[in-house]
Amino acid sequence: MREALVWEAEGERVHCLLCPHDCRIAPGRTGICGVRENDAGTLVPLTYGRVSSVAVDPIEKKPVFHFRPGTTALSLGSVGCTMRCAHCQNWQISRADPSDAHLQLLPPEDAVRLAVQHGCEGVAFTYNEPVIWVEYVLDTARAAKAAGLYTVMVTNGYITEAGLDAIGEFIDVWRVDVKAFDDRTYRSLCRVRSVQPVLEMAVRAHTRWQMHVEVVTNIIPTINDDEEALRGIAAWIASDLGPDTPWHITRFFPYVELAHLPATPIPTLKRAVEIGAEEGLHFVFLGNVDEKGAEDTRCPSCGAVAVARDGYRVTGTHLSGSECASCGRPLGVRT
Ligand code: SF4
């Protein structure tokens, strides 16, 4: 068993510095995520190289729209999570115990080999929260970069500066959920103390590590669908990440502990798109809805469709490098 990154000894306990839960873990116990254990005074990651899910996915499925559109990424997930979201779509793995789960061993070099064999241009860490197997992310991302592949984190963004800086050099894309814009909602919906680390580390990923950042907000009736919350998220993206940052608004469907709520009404989603535009965002996409054109990239200057999409498929591009092929406006699409 290898030693974890970013931790310190405190007597018999170990202090994990990877996420803002700041766990101090007694011998033989794990932290809140359930996958980092105090093994006789040393913090060890229980899921290193142990995958629950492997698939070849279009990068659009993450969703990531403005980074290498039309390519595929080998997508890897394990078990565990730092949050316990009431509506988690992947609860079977995010809440699984690593000792119970049927996990397959996939060392970093084998993962990269598999990606290349399947014609992938990237590797994505996704399905469960990837921050909590940071050691595997680091080794696999380093090997992926050496093989000429890009790397994507699909994350809830709940990480410390030390954790982010451990992997920053080797990650190209930070696809982060911003689930609400206030601590109270994060506490009740996700069981974490604050949204602030999520916001701060997304900005750091962008400014310190030059990662391409895209934001997703799943709009849940009565939970995070009020105008103030949506306006707060949109204004923060525009001011702190830049107005060309893609914001994906996705439709909620009743699930797990929130099975009693209705699906997000379409007018609520359309209003969120308007709010994004009012706050200055140029690329607001509507996901989980059957709405023609809602996931196309349109040039904010001339209105031309620069990237057309149908579901997870790119059906046409009208780009000149990363610029609109019609008017030359830079669109921030990394090709
Ligand atoms: S990564 Fe896990 S063990 Fe470490 S602080 Fe976060 S929840 Fe606790």
Coordinates of C-alpha atoms and ligand atoms in Angstrom, one line a residue:
M1 CA 0.0 0.0 0.0
R2 CA 1.5 3.4 -1.0
E3 CA 1.6 6.5 1.2
A4 CA -0.9 9.3 0.6
L5 CA 0.0 12.8 -0.6
V6 CA -0.7 15.9 1.5
W7 CA -1.0 14.8 5.1
E8 CA 0.8 15.2 8.4
A9 CA 1.2 13.1 11.6
E10 CA -0.5 14.2 14.8
G11 CA 0.6 11.7 17.4
E12 CA -1.3 8.5 16.7
R13 CA -3.7 10.4 14.4
V14 CA -3.1 11.5 10.8
H15 CA -4.3 14.8 9.6
C16 CA -5.5 14.7 5.9
L17 CA -4.9 18.0 4.1
L18 CA -6.5 17.1 0.8
C19 CA -9.9 18.6 1.2
P20 CA -11.6 21.1 3.5
H21 CA -13.1 18.4 5.7
D22 CA -9.7 18.5 7.3
C23 CA -10.1 15.1 8.8
R24 CA -8.0 14.0 11.8
I25 CA -8.2 10.2 11.6
A26 CA -7.7 7.7 14.4
P27 CA -5.7 4.5 13.8
G28 CA -7.6 2.0 11.7
R29 CA -10.3 4.5 10.7
T30 CA -11.0 6.4 7.4
G31 CA -11.8 10.0 6.8
I32 CA -15.3 11.3 5.7
C33 CA -14.7 10.2 2.1
G34 CA -14.3 6.6 3.3
V35 CA -11.2 5.8 1.2
R36 CA -8.3 7.3 3.0
E37 CA -7.2 5.4 6.1
N38 CA -4.8 5.8 9.0
D39 CA -2.7 2.6 8.7
A40 CA -0.6 2.5 11.9
G41 CA 0.2 6.2 11.7
T42 CA 0.5 6.6 8.0
L43 CA -2.3 7.9 5.7
V44 CA -2.9 5.5 2.8
P45 CA -5.3 5.7 -0.1
L46 CA -7.4 2.6 -0.2
T47 CA -8.5 3.0 -3.8
Y48 CA -5.2 3.6 -5.6
G49 CA -5.6 2.0 -9.1
R50 CA -8.9 0.3 -8.1
V51 CA -11.5 1.3 -10.6
S52 CA -15.3 0.8 -10.5
S53 CA -16.0 2.1 -14.0
V54 CA -14.1 2.4 -17.2
A55 CA -15.6 3.7 -20.5
V56 CA -14.7 5.6 -23.7
D57 CA -16.8 8.7 -23.6
P58 CA -17.1 11.8 -25.8
I59 CA -15.7 14.7 -23.9
E60 CA -19.1 16.4 -24.5
K61 CA -20.6 13.9 -22.1
K62 CA -18.7 15.3 -19.1
P63 CA -20.0 17.9 -20.2
V64 CA -17.0 19.8 -21.6
F65 CA -17.8 21.8 -24.7
H66 CA -14.9 24.1 -25.3
F67 CA -11.9 21.8 -25.1
R68 CA -11.0 19.5 -27.9
P69 CA -14.6 19.2 -29.2
G70 CA -15.5 15.9 -30.9
T71 CA -12.8 13.9 -29.1
T72 CA -13.1 10.9 -26.7
A73 CA -11.6 10.4 -23.3
L74 CA -11.0 7.2 -21.4
S75 CA -13.1 7.8 -18.3
L76 CA -12.1 6.3 -15.0
G77 CA -13.9 6.2 -11.7
S78 CA -13.5 4.5 -8.3
V79 CA -15.6 4.7 -5.2
G80 CA -16.2 7.3 -2.4
C81 CA -16.9 11.0 -2.2
T82 CA -16.2 14.1 -0.1
M83 CA -19.8 15.2 -0.4
R84 CA -23.1 13.3 0.2
C85 CA -25.4 15.0 -2.2
A86 CA -29.1 14.3 -1.6
H87 CA -29.6 13.8 -5.4
C88 CA -26.4 12.0 -6.3
Q89 CA -26.8 10.3 -9.7
N90 CA -23.9 7.9 -8.9
W91 CA -24.7 7.0 -5.3
Q92 CA -24.0 3.3 -5.9
I93 CA -20.3 4.1 -6.3
S94 CA -20.0 7.4 -4.4
R95 CA -21.3 5.8 -1.2
A96 CA -19.8 2.4 -1.7
D97 CA -17.3 0.9 0.8
P98 CA -14.0 0.1 -1.0
S99 CA -13.8 -3.2 0.8
D100 CA -17.3 -4.3 -0.4
A101 CA -17.1 -2.9 -3.9
H102 CA -16.0 -5.0 -6.8
L103 CA -13.1 -3.0 -8.0
Q104 CA -10.7 -3.8 -10.9
L105 CA -7.0 -3.1 -10.7
L106 CA -5.9 -0.8 -13.4
P107 CA -2.4 0.7 -12.9
P108 CA -1.7 4.1 -14.5
E109 CA 0.4 2.8 -17.4
D110 CA -2.3 0.2 -18.3
A111 CA -5.0 3.0 -18.2
V112 CA -3.0 5.1 -20.6
R113 CA -2.3 2.1 -22.8
L114 CA -6.0 1.4 -22.9
A115 CA -6.8 5.0 -23.8
V116 CA -4.4 4.9 -26.7
Q117 CA -5.7 1.5 -27.9
H118 CA -9.2 2.8 -28.0
G119 CA -8.2 5.9 -30.0
C120 CA -8.9 8.3 -27.1
E121 CA -7.2 11.7 -27.1
G122 CA -7.6 12.2 -23.3
V123 CA -8.2 10.6 -19.9
A124 CA -11.0 11.8 -17.7
F125 CA -11.3 11.2 -13.9
T126 CA -15.0 11.1 -13.3
Y127 CA -18.0 9.1 -12.1
N128 CA -17.1 9.4 -8.4
E129 CA -15.2 12.3 -6.9
P130 CA -11.7 12.1 -8.3
V131 CA -10.0 14.3 -5.7
I132 CA -10.0 11.5 -3.2
W133 CA -7.8 9.2 -5.3
V134 CA -5.4 12.1 -6.0
E135 CA -2.3 9.8 -6.0
Y136 CA -3.8 7.7 -8.8
V137 CA -4.9 10.9 -10.7
L138 CA -1.3 12.3 -10.4
D139 CA 0.4 9.1 -11.6
T140 CA -2.1 8.5 -14.4
A141 CA -2.2 12.1 -15.5
R142 CA 1.6 12.3 -15.6
A143 CA 1.7 9.2 -17.8
A144 CA -1.1 10.5 -20.0
K145 CA 0.6 13.7 -20.6
A146 CA 3.8 11.9 -21.5
A147 CA 1.8 9.9 -24.1
G148 CA 0.4 13.1 -25.6
L149 CA -3.1 12.8 -24.1
Y150 CA -5.1 15.5 -22.4
T151 CA -6.5 15.2 -18.8
V152 CA -9.9 16.1 -17.3
M153 CA -11.1 16.3 -13.7
V154 CA -14.9 16.1 -13.4
T155 CA -15.1 17.3 -9.8
N156 CA -17.2 18.8 -7.1
G157 CA -14.2 21.1 -6.6
Y158 CA -13.9 20.5 -2.8
I159 CA -10.2 20.5 -2.5
T160 CA -7.5 22.4 -0.7
E161 CA -4.8 24.5 -2.3
A162 CA -2.2 21.8 -1.3
G163 CA -4.3 19.1 -3.0
L164 CA -4.9 21.2 -6.2
D165 CA -1.2 22.1 -6.4
A166 CA -0.2 18.5 -6.2
I167 CA -1.9 17.8 -9.5
G168 CA -2.2 21.2 -11.2
E169 CA 0.7 20.8 -13.6
F170 CA -0.8 17.6 -15.1
I171 CA -4.5 18.6 -15.5
D172 CA -5.9 20.4 -18.5
V173 CA -9.5 20.7 -17.7
W174 CA -11.3 21.5 -14.4
R175 CA -15.0 20.7 -14.9
V176 CA -16.5 21.8 -11.7
D177 CA -20.0 21.7 -10.2
V178 CA -21.2 24.8 -8.5
K179 CA -24.3 23.4 -6.8
A180 CA -25.5 26.6 -5.1
F181 CA -24.1 30.0 -4.1
D182 CA -24.5 29.9 -0.3
D183 CA -23.1 27.8 2.5
R184 CA -26.6 27.0 3.9
T185 CA -27.6 25.1 0.8
Y186 CA -24.2 23.4 0.5
R187 CA -24.6 22.2 4.1
S188 CA -28.1 20.8 3.6
L189 CA -27.7 19.5 0.0
C190 CA -24.2 18.3 0.0
R191 CA -23.3 18.0 3.7
V192 CA -20.2 20.2 3.5
R193 CA -19.6 23.4 5.4
S194 CA -19.1 26.0 2.6
V195 CA -19.1 26.7 -1.1
Q196 CA -16.1 29.0 -0.7
P197 CA -13.4 26.4 -1.3
V198 CA -15.1 25.3 -4.5
L199 CA -15.1 28.8 -5.8
E200 CA -11.6 29.7 -4.7
M201 CA -10.0 26.5 -6.1
A202 CA -11.8 26.9 -9.5
V203 CA -10.3 30.3 -9.8
R204 CA -6.9 28.9 -8.7
A205 CA -7.2 26.1 -11.3
H206 CA -7.8 28.8 -13.9
T207 CA -5.2 31.4 -12.9
R208 CA -2.4 29.5 -11.2
W209 CA -2.5 26.4 -13.4
Q210 CA -4.1 27.8 -16.6
M211 CA -6.6 24.9 -16.7
H212 CA -9.6 25.3 -19.0
V213 CA -12.6 25.6 -16.6
E214 CA -16.3 24.8 -17.3
V215 CA -19.0 25.0 -14.7
V216 CA -22.1 22.9 -14.2
T217 CA -25.2 23.8 -12.1
N218 CA -28.0 21.2 -11.8
I219 CA -31.1 23.3 -11.0
I220 CA -33.3 21.7 -8.4
P221 CA -36.8 23.0 -7.7
T222 CA -37.0 24.8 -4.3
I223 CA -33.4 24.1 -3.5
N224 CA -31.2 26.3 -5.8
D225 CA -33.6 27.7 -8.4
D226 CA -34.1 31.1 -7.0
E227 CA -33.1 34.1 -9.0
E228 CA -30.6 35.4 -6.4
A229 CA -28.7 32.1 -6.4
L230 CA -28.5 31.7 -10.1
R231 CA -27.6 35.4 -10.6
G232 CA -24.8 35.0 -7.9
I233 CA -23.3 32.0 -9.7
A234 CA -23.5 33.6 -13.1
A235 CA -22.0 36.9 -11.9
W236 CA -19.2 35.0 -10.1
I237 CA -18.3 33.0 -13.3
A238 CA -18.3 36.2 -15.4
S239 CA -16.1 38.2 -13.0
D240 CA -13.8 35.6 -11.5
L241 CA -13.4 33.1 -14.4
G242 CA -14.2 35.3 -17.4
P243 CA -17.3 35.8 -19.5
D244 CA -16.3 33.2 -22.1
T245 CA -16.3 30.4 -19.5
P246 CA -19.0 27.9 -20.4
W247 CA -21.8 27.5 -17.9
H248 CA -23.9 24.3 -18.2
I249 CA -27.3 24.5 -16.7
T250 CA -28.8 21.0 -16.4
R251 CA -32.2 19.7 -15.6
F252 CA -32.8 17.9 -12.4
F253 CA -34.8 14.7 -12.3
P254 CA -36.2 13.3 -9.1
Y255 CA -33.7 10.9 -7.5
V256 CA -32.6 9.3 -4.2
E257 CA -33.4 11.5 -1.3
L258 CA -35.0 14.2 -3.6
A259 CA -37.4 11.7 -5.3
H260 CA -40.3 13.7 -4.0
L261 CA -39.4 16.9 -6.0
P262 CA -40.6 17.5 -9.6
A263 CA -38.2 17.7 -12.6
T264 CA -37.0 21.2 -13.2
P265 CA -39.7 23.1 -15.2
I266 CA -38.4 24.1 -18.7
P267 CA -39.3 27.8 -18.0
T268 CA -37.0 27.8 -15.0
L269 CA -34.2 26.5 -17.1
K270 CA -34.8 29.1 -19.8
R271 CA -34.9 31.8 -17.2
A272 CA -31.5 30.6 -15.9
V273 CA -30.1 30.9 -19.4
E274 CA -31.4 34.5 -19.6
I275 CA -29.9 35.3 -16.2
G276 CA -26.5 34.0 -17.4
A277 CA -26.7 36.3 -20.4
E278 CA -27.8 39.2 -18.3
E279 CA -24.8 38.7 -16.1
G280 CA -22.5 38.8 -19.1
L281 CA -21.9 35.1 -19.9
H282 CA -21.4 34.4 -23.6
F283 CA -21.8 30.6 -23.5
V284 CA -24.7 29.2 -21.4
F285 CA -25.8 25.7 -22.4
L286 CA -28.9 23.8 -21.4
G287 CA -28.4 20.1 -20.7
N288 CA -30.8 17.1 -20.1
V289 CA -33.4 18.7 -22.3
D290 CA -34.5 18.0 -25.8
E291 CA -34.2 21.6 -27.1
K292 CA -32.7 22.1 -30.6
G293 CA -29.7 24.4 -30.5
A294 CA -29.5 24.6 -26.7
E295 CA -26.1 23.0 -26.7
D296 CA -24.6 24.7 -29.8
T297 CA -21.7 27.2 -29.4
R298 CA -22.8 30.4 -31.1
C299 CA -20.4 33.2 -31.7
P300 CA -21.4 36.1 -29.4
S301 CA -20.3 38.6 -32.0
C302 CA -21.8 37.4 -35.3
G303 CA -24.2 34.7 -34.1
A304 CA -22.8 32.0 -36.4
V305 CA -22.9 28.4 -35.0
A306 CA -19.3 27.7 -34.3
V307 CA -19.8 24.1 -32.9
A308 CA -23.1 22.3 -33.6
R309 CA -24.0 19.4 -31.3
D310 CA -26.7 16.8 -31.2
G311 CA -26.7 15.1 -27.8
Y312 CA -23.1 14.1 -27.1
R313 CA -22.2 14.3 -30.8
V314 CA -20.5 17.2 -32.5
T315 CA -22.3 17.5 -35.9
G316 CA -20.3 20.4 -37.3
T317 CA -17.6 22.9 -36.5
H318 CA -17.1 26.4 -38.0
L319 CA -13.9 27.3 -36.2
S320 CA -10.6 28.7 -37.4
G321 CA -8.3 27.5 -34.6
S322 CA -10.1 28.7 -31.5
E323 CA -11.8 31.6 -33.3
C324 CA -15.1 32.0 -35.1
A325 CA -14.5 31.1 -38.7
S326 CA -17.0 33.7 -39.8
C327 CA -15.9 36.9 -38.0
G328 CA -12.6 35.9 -36.2
R329 CA -13.8 36.5 -32.7
P330 CA -11.8 34.4 -30.2
L331 CA -14.1 31.9 -28.6
G332 CA -11.8 30.4 -26.1
V333 CA -12.3 26.9 -27.6
R334 CA -9.1 24.9 -27.1
T335 CA -8.8 22.8 -30.3
Ligands
SF4_1 S1 -9.9 13.7 1.4 FE1 -11.1 12.3 2.7 S2 -9.8 11.9 4.5 FE2 -9.0 13.7 3.4 S3 -9.9 15.5 4.5 FE3 -11.2 15.0 2.7 S4 -12.8 13.6 3.5 FE4 -11.1 13.7 5.0

